[in-house]
Short mmCIF file of C-alpha atoms and ligand atoms in Angstrom, two decimals:
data_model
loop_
_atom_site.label_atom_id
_atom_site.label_comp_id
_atom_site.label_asym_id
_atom_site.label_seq_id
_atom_site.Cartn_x
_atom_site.Cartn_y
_atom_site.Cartn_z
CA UNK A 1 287.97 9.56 8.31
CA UNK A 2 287.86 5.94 8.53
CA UNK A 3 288.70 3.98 11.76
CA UNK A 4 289.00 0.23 12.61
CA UNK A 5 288.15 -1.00 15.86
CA UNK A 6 289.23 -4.13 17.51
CA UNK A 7 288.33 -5.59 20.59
CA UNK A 8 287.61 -8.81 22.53
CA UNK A 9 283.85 -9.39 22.97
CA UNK A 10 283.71 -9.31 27.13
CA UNK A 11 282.12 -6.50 28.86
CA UNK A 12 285.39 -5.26 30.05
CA UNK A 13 286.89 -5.16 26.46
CA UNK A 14 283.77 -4.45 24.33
CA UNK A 15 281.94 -1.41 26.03
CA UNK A 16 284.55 0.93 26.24
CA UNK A 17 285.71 0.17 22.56
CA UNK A 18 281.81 0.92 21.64
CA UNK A 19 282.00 4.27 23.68
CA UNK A 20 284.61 5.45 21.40
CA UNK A 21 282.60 3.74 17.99
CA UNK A 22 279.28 5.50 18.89
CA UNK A 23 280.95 8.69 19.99
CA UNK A 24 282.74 8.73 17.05
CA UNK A 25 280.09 8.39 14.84
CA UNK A 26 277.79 11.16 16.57
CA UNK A 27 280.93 13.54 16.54
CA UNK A 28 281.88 12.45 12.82
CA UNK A 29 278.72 11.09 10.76
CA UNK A 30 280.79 11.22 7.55
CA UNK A 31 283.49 8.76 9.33
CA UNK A 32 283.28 5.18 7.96
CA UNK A 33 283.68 2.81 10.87
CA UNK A 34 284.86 -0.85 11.06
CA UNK A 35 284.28 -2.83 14.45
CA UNK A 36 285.66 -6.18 14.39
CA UNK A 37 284.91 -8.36 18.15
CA UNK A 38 283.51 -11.48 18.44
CA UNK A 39 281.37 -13.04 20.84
CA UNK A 40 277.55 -13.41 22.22
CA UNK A 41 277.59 -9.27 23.48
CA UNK A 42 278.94 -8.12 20.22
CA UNK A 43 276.31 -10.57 18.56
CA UNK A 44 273.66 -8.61 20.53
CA UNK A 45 274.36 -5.10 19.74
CA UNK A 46 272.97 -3.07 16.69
CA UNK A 47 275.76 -0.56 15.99
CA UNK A 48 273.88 2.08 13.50
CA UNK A 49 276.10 3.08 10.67
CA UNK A 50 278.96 0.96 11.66
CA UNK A 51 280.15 -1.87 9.48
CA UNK A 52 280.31 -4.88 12.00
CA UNK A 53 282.47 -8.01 11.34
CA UNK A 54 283.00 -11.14 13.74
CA UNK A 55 286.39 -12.97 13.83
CA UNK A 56 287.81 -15.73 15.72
CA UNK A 57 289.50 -15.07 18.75
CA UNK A 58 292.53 -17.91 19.93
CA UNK A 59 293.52 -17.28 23.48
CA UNK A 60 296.70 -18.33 24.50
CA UNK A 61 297.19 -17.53 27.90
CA UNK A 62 296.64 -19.94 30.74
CA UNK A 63 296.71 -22.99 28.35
CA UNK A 64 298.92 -26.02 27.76
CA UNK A 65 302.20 -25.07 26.29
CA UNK A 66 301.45 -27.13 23.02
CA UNK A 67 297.74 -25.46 22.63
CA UNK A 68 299.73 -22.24 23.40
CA UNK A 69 301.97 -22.57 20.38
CA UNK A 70 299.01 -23.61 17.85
CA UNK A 71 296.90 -20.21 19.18
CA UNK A 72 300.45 -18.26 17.90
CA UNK A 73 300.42 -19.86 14.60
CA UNK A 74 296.58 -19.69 13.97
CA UNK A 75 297.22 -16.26 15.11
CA UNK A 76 299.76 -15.64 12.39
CA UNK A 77 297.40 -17.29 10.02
CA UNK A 78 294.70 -15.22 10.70
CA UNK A 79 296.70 -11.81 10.64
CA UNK A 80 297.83 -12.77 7.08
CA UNK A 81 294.30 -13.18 5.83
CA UNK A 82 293.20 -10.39 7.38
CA UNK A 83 295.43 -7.98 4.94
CA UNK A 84 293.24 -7.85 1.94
CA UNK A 85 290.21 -7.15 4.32
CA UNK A 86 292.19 -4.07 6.03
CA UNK A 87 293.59 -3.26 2.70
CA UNK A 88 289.84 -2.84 0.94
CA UNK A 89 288.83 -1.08 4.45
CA UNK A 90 291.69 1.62 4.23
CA UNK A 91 291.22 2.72 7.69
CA UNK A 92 293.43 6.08 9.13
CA UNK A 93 293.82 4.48 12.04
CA UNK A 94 293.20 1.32 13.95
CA UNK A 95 292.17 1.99 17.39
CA UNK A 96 292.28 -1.42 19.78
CA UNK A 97 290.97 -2.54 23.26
CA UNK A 98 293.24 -5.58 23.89
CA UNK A 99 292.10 -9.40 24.30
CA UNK A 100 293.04 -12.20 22.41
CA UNK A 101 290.71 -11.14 19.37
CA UNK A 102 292.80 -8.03 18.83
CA UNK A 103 296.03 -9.45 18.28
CA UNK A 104 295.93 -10.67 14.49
CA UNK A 105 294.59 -7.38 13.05
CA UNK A 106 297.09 -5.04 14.79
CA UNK A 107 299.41 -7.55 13.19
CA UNK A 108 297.91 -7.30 9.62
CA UNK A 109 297.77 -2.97 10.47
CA UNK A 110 301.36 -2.76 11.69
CA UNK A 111 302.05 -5.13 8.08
CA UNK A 112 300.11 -2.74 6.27
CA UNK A 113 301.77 0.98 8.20
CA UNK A 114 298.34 1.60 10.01
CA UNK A 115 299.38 3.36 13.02
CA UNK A 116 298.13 1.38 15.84
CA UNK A 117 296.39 3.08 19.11
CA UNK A 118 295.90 0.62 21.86
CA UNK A 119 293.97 0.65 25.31
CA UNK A 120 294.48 -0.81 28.14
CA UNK A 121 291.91 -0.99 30.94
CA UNK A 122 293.71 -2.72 33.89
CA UNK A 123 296.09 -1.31 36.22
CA UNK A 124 298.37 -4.57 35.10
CA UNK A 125 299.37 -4.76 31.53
CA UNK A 126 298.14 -7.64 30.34
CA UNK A 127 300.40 -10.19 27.64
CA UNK A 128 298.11 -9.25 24.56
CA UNK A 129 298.84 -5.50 25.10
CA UNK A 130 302.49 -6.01 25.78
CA UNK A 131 302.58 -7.77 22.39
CA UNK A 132 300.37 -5.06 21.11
CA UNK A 133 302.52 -2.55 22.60
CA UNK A 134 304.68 -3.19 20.51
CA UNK A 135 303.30 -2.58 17.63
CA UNK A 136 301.82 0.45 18.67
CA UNK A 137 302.11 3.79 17.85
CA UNK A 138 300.19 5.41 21.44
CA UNK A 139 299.28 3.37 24.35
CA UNK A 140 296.34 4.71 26.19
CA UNK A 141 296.16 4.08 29.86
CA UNK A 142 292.82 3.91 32.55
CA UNK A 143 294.77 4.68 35.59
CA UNK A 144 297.17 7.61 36.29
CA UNK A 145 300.14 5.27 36.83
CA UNK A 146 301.71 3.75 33.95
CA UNK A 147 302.98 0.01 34.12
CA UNK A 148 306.55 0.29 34.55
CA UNK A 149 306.68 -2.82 31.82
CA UNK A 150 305.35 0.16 28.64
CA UNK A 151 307.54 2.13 26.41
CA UNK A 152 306.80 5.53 28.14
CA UNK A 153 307.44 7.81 24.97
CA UNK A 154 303.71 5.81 23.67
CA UNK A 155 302.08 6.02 27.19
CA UNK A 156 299.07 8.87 26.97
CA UNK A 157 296.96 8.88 29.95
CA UNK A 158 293.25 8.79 28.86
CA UNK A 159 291.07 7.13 31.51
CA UNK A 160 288.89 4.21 30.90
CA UNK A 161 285.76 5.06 28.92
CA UNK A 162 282.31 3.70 30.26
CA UNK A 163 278.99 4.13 29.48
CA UNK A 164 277.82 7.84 29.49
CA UNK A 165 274.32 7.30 31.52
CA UNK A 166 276.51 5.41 34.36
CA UNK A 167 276.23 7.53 37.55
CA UNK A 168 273.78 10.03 35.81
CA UNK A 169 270.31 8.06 37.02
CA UNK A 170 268.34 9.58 39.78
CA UNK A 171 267.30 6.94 42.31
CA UNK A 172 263.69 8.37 41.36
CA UNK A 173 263.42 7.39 37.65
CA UNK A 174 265.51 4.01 38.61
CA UNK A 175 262.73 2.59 40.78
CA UNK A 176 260.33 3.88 38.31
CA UNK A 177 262.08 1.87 35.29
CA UNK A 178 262.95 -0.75 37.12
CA UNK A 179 259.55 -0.69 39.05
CA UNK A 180 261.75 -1.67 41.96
CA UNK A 181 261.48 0.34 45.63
CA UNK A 182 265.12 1.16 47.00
CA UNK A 183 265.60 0.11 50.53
CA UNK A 184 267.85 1.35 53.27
CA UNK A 185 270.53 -0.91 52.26
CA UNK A 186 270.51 -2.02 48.67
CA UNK A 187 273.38 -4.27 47.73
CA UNK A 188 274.17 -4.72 44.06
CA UNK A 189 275.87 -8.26 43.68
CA UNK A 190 277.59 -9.45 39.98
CA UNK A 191 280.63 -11.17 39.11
CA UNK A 192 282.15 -9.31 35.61
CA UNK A 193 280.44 -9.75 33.05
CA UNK A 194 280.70 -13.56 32.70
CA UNK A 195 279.16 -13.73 36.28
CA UNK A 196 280.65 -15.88 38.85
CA UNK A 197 279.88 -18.97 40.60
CA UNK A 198 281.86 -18.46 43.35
CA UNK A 199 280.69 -15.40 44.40
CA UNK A 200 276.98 -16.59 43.49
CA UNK A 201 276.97 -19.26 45.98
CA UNK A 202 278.16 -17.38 48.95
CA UNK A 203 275.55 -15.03 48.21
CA UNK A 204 273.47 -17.37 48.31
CA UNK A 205 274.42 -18.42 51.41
CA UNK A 206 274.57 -15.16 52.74
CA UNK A 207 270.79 -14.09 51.82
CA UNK A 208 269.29 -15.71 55.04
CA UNK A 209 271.40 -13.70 57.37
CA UNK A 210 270.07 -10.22 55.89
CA UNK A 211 267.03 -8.81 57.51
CA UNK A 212 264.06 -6.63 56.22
CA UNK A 213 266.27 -3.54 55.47
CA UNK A 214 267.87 -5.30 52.52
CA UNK A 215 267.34 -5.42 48.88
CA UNK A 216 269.84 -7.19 47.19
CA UNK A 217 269.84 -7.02 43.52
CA UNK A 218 272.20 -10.01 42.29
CA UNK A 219 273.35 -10.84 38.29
CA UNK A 220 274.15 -14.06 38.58
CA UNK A 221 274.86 -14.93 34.68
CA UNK A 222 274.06 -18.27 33.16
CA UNK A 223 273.57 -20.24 36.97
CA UNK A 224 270.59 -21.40 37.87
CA UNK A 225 268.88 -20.07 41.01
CA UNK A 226 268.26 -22.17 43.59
CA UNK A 227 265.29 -21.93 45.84
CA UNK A 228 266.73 -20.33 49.09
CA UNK A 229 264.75 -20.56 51.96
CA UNK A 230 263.81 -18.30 54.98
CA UNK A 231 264.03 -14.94 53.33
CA UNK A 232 263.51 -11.74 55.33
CA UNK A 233 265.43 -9.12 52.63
CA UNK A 234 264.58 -8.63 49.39
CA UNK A 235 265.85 -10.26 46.45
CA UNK A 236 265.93 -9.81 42.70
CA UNK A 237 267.62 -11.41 40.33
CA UNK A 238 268.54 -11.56 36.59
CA UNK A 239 270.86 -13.17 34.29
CA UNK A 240 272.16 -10.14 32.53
CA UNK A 241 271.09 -6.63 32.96
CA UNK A 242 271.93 -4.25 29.87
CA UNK A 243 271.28 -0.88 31.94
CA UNK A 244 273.88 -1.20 34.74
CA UNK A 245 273.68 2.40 35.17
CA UNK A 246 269.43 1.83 37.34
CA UNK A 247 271.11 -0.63 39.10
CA UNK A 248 274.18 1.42 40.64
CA UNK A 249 271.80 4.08 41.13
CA UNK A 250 269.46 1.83 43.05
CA UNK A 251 272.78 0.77 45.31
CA UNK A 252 274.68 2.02 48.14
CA UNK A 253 276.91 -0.97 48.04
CA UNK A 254 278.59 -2.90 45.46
CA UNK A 255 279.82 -6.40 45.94
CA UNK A 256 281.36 -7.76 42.97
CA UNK A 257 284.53 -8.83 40.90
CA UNK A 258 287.13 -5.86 40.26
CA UNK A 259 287.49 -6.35 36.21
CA UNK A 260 288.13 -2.44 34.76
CA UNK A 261 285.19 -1.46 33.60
CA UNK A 262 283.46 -2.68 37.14
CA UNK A 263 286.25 -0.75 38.99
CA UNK A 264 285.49 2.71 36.98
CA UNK A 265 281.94 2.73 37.10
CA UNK A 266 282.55 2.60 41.35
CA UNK A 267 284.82 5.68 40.36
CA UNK A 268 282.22 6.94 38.52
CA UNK A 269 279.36 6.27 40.81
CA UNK A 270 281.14 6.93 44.10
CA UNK A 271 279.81 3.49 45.51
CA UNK A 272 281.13 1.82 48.41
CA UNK A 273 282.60 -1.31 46.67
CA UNK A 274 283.40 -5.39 47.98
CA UNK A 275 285.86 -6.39 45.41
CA UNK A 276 286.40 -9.99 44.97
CA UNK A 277 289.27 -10.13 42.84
CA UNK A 278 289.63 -13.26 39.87
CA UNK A 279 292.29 -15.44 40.74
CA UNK A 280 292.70 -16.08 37.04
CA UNK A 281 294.09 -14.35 34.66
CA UNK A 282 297.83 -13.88 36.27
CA UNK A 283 295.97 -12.19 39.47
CA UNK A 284 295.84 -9.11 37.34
CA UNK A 285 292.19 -8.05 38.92
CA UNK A 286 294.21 -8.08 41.82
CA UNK A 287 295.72 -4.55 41.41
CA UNK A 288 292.52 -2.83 40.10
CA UNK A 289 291.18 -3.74 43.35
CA UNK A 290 294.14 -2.69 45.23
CA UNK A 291 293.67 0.63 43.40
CA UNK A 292 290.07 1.34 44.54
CA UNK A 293 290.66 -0.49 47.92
CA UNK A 294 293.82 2.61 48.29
CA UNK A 295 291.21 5.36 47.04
CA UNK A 296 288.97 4.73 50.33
CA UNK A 297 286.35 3.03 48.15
CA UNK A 298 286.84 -1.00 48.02
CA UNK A 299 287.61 -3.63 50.78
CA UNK A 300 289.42 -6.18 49.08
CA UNK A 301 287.94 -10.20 50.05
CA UNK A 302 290.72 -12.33 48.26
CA UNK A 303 288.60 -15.31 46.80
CA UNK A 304 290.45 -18.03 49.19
CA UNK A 305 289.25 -16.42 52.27
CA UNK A 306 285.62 -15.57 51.02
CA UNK A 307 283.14 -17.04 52.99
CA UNK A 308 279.47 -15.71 53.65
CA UNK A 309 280.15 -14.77 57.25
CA UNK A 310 283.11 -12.45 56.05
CA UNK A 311 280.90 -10.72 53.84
CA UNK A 312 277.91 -10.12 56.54
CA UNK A 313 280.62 -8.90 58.87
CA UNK A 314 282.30 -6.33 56.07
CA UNK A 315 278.59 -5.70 54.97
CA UNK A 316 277.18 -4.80 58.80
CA UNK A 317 280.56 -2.83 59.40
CA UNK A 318 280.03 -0.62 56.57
CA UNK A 319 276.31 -0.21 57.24
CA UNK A 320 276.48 0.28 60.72
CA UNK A 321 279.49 2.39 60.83
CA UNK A 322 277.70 4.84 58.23
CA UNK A 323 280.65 6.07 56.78
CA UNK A 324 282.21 7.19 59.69
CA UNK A 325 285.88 5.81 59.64
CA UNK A 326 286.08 6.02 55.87
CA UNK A 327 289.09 7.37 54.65
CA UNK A 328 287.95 8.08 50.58
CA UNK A 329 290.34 9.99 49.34
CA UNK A 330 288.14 12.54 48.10
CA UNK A 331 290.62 14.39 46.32
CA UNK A 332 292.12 12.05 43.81
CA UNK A 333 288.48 10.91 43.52
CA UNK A 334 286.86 13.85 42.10
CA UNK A 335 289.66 14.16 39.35
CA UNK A 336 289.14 10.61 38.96
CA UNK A 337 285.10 11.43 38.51
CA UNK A 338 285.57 14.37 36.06
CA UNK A 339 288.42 12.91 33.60
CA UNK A 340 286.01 12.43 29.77
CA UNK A 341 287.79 9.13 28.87
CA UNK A 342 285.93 9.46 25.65
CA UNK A 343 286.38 12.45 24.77
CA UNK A 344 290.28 12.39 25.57
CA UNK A 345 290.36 9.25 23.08
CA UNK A 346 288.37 10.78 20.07
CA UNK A 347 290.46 13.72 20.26
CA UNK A 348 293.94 11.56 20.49
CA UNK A 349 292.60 9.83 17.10
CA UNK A 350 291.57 12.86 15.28
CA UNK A 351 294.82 14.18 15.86
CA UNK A 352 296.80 11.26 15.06
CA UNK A 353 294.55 10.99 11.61
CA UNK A 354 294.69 15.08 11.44
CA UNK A 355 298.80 14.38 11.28
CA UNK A 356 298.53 11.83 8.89
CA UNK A 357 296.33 13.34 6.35
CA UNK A 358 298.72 16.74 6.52
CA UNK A 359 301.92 14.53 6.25
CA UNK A 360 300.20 12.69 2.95
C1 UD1 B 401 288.09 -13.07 33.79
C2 UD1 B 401 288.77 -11.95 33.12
O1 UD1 B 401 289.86 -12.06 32.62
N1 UD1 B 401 288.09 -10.81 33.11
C3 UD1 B 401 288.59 -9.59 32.49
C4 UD1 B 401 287.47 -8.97 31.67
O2 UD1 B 401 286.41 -8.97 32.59
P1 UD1 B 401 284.93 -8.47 32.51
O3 UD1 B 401 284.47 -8.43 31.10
O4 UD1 B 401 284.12 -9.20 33.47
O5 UD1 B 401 285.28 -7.03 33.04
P2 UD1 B 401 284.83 -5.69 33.64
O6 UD1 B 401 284.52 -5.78 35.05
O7 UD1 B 401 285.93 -4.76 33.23
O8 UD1 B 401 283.51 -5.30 32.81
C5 UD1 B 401 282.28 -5.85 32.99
C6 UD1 B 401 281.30 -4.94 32.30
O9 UD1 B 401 280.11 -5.66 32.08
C7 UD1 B 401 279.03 -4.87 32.55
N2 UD1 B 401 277.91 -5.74 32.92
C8 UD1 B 401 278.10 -6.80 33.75
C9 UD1 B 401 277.03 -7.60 34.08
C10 UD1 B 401 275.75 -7.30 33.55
O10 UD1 B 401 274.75 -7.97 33.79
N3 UD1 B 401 275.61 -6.24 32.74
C11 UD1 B 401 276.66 -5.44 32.39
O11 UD1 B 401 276.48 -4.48 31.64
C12 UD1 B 401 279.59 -4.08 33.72
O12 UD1 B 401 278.78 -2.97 34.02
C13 UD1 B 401 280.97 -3.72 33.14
O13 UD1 B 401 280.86 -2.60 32.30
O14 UD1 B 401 287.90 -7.71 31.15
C14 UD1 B 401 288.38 -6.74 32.11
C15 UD1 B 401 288.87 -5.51 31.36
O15 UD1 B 401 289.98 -5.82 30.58
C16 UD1 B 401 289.49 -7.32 32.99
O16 UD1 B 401 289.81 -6.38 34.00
C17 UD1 B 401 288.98 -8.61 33.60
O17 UD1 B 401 290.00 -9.17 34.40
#
């Protein structure tokens, strides 16, 4: 068997597509794999036995109209020189999770008759996958609900894959790893996996108001951390942190942005979430956030209204009130919790490349 894999290079994009590459691989150690992303994260990761190769990626949402139009055509150009590359690769199948970068080679695959299986993480389609969609042969989808805007005879429901230690770490070997003591209320704080300024600052702000019960563990990406004074909680900060899954396990409350994979892995863990939506991007974090917020999990602060005496207010209330006056929908939750987006992928492409092989 031999797969292609495209993806953008954020966290959003690139770990679910390298759930599927690495699961593959352990399933399938005679498969030859192709993952094509670009970007600092893909940069970063050793992928054993998987050919890796970097192309460009040219965005052309939220842009000038002019700039728009030259991303199309460099686009074009780039799907047309991708077609001796595919061609030499032969892959079965091309497998994509969306973003700008995937565009040209599901191009150059639908050129070439690949067929073309395409994810999308957010509740929203976004324009890449609608173009992509087109192209497609399946479209696989994270939530139960399709967007109304999808062909529905492509639409397969097959949950959002992320990382298989994420809700599996006991609070135990977390401290121990991280060499970290929970505390009565630990408050994980990160904005996607770009981080975020805005919701940096009012953290910031908001660290002098928490008393001695409080650790808050905050990502804060490239920023630099200014010296906050008057401290009575606990506070740790990094960067970038590679194993998200101590972290949720340390937490009983998650304050952050509400990209996909951020969204699942509150499925996942069962956290109490503070979802900050990014007003970028057509608002499409938006409607993750309204998803979780509907599931009993997430209060939604919209990022024009966020200020750090909301957040002490939302954080007390949900502290104080100890879960009483929840309504998680506990239900829809668990199915959530036990769906094996990776599995129900790898098992869509074997069959796909099972059909093909009988049909040649
Ligand atoms: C600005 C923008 O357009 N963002 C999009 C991008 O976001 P982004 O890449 O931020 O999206 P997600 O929230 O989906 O994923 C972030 C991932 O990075 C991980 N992480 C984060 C910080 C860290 O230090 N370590 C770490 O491992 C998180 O655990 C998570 O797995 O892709 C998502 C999935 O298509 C979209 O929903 C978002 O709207």
């Amino acid at each position: 068997m031999r797969i292609l894999i495209v993806t953008s290079g954020t966290g959003g994009h690139f770990y679910p597509a390298l759930c599927i590459a690495e699961k593959f691989k352990k399933i399938h150690p005679e498969s030859k794999l192709s993952f094509w992303s670009q970007g600092l994260l893909f940069k970063n990761t050793m992928l054993e036995g998987i050919e890796k190769k970097e192309i460009p990626s040219y965005p052309f949402v939220g842009m000038p109209k002019i700039a728009q139009f030259l991303s199309i055509i460099k686009t074009i150009f780039l799907s047309l020189k991708l077609i001796p590359e595919i061609t030499r690769f032969k892959p079965d199948c091309l497998v994509s999770f969306g973003g700008h970068t995937s565009v040209a080679p599901c191009i150059s695959a639908y050129i070439l008759g690949i067929p073309i299986l395409s994810h999308e993480q957010n509740y929203k389609l976004g324009l890449t996958n609608y173009l992509v969609s087109r192209f497609a042969k399946f479209i696989m989808i994270s939530f139960p609900k399709a967007d109304p805007k999808l062909p529905e005879n492509k639409v397969v429901f097959t949950g959002l894959p992320i990382r298989e230690d994420i809700g599996k770490v006991e609070v135990e070997e977390a401290e121990k790893k991280l060499g970290l003591k929970k505390l009565e209320r630990t408050i994980l704080c990160f904005g996607g996996s770009q981080g975020s300024e805005v919701i940096n600052k009012t953290i910031w702000s908001l660290l002098p108001k928490l008393d001695e019960k409080y650790l808050v563990i905050h990502i804060t990406g490239n920023q630099f951390v200014p010296q906050i004074r008057g401290l009575k909680c606990q506070y740790v900060n990094f960067k970038y942190f590679k194993e998200m899954s101590l972290l949720y396990a340390l937490s009983d409350l998650v304050i952050s942005r509400s990209g996909a994979s951020t969204v699942f892995e509150i499925i996942k863990t069962g956290k109490r979430a503070i979802l900050i939506p990014y007003p970028g991007a057509k608002s499409h974090q938006k409607y993750n956030a309204i998803y979780l917020e509907k599931l009993g999990l997430g209060k939604i602060v919209f990022q024009n209204t966020l200020s750090e005496n909301l957040l002490y207010n939302i954080i007390r209330e949900i502290f104080e009130l100890n879960n009483k006056n929840v309504n998680v929908n506990y239900n829809e939750l668990l199915k959530l919790q036990k769906i094996d987006a990776t599995k129900n992928i790898v098992g869509l492409v074997e069959k796909i490349i099972e059909r093909k092989m009988i049909i040649s």
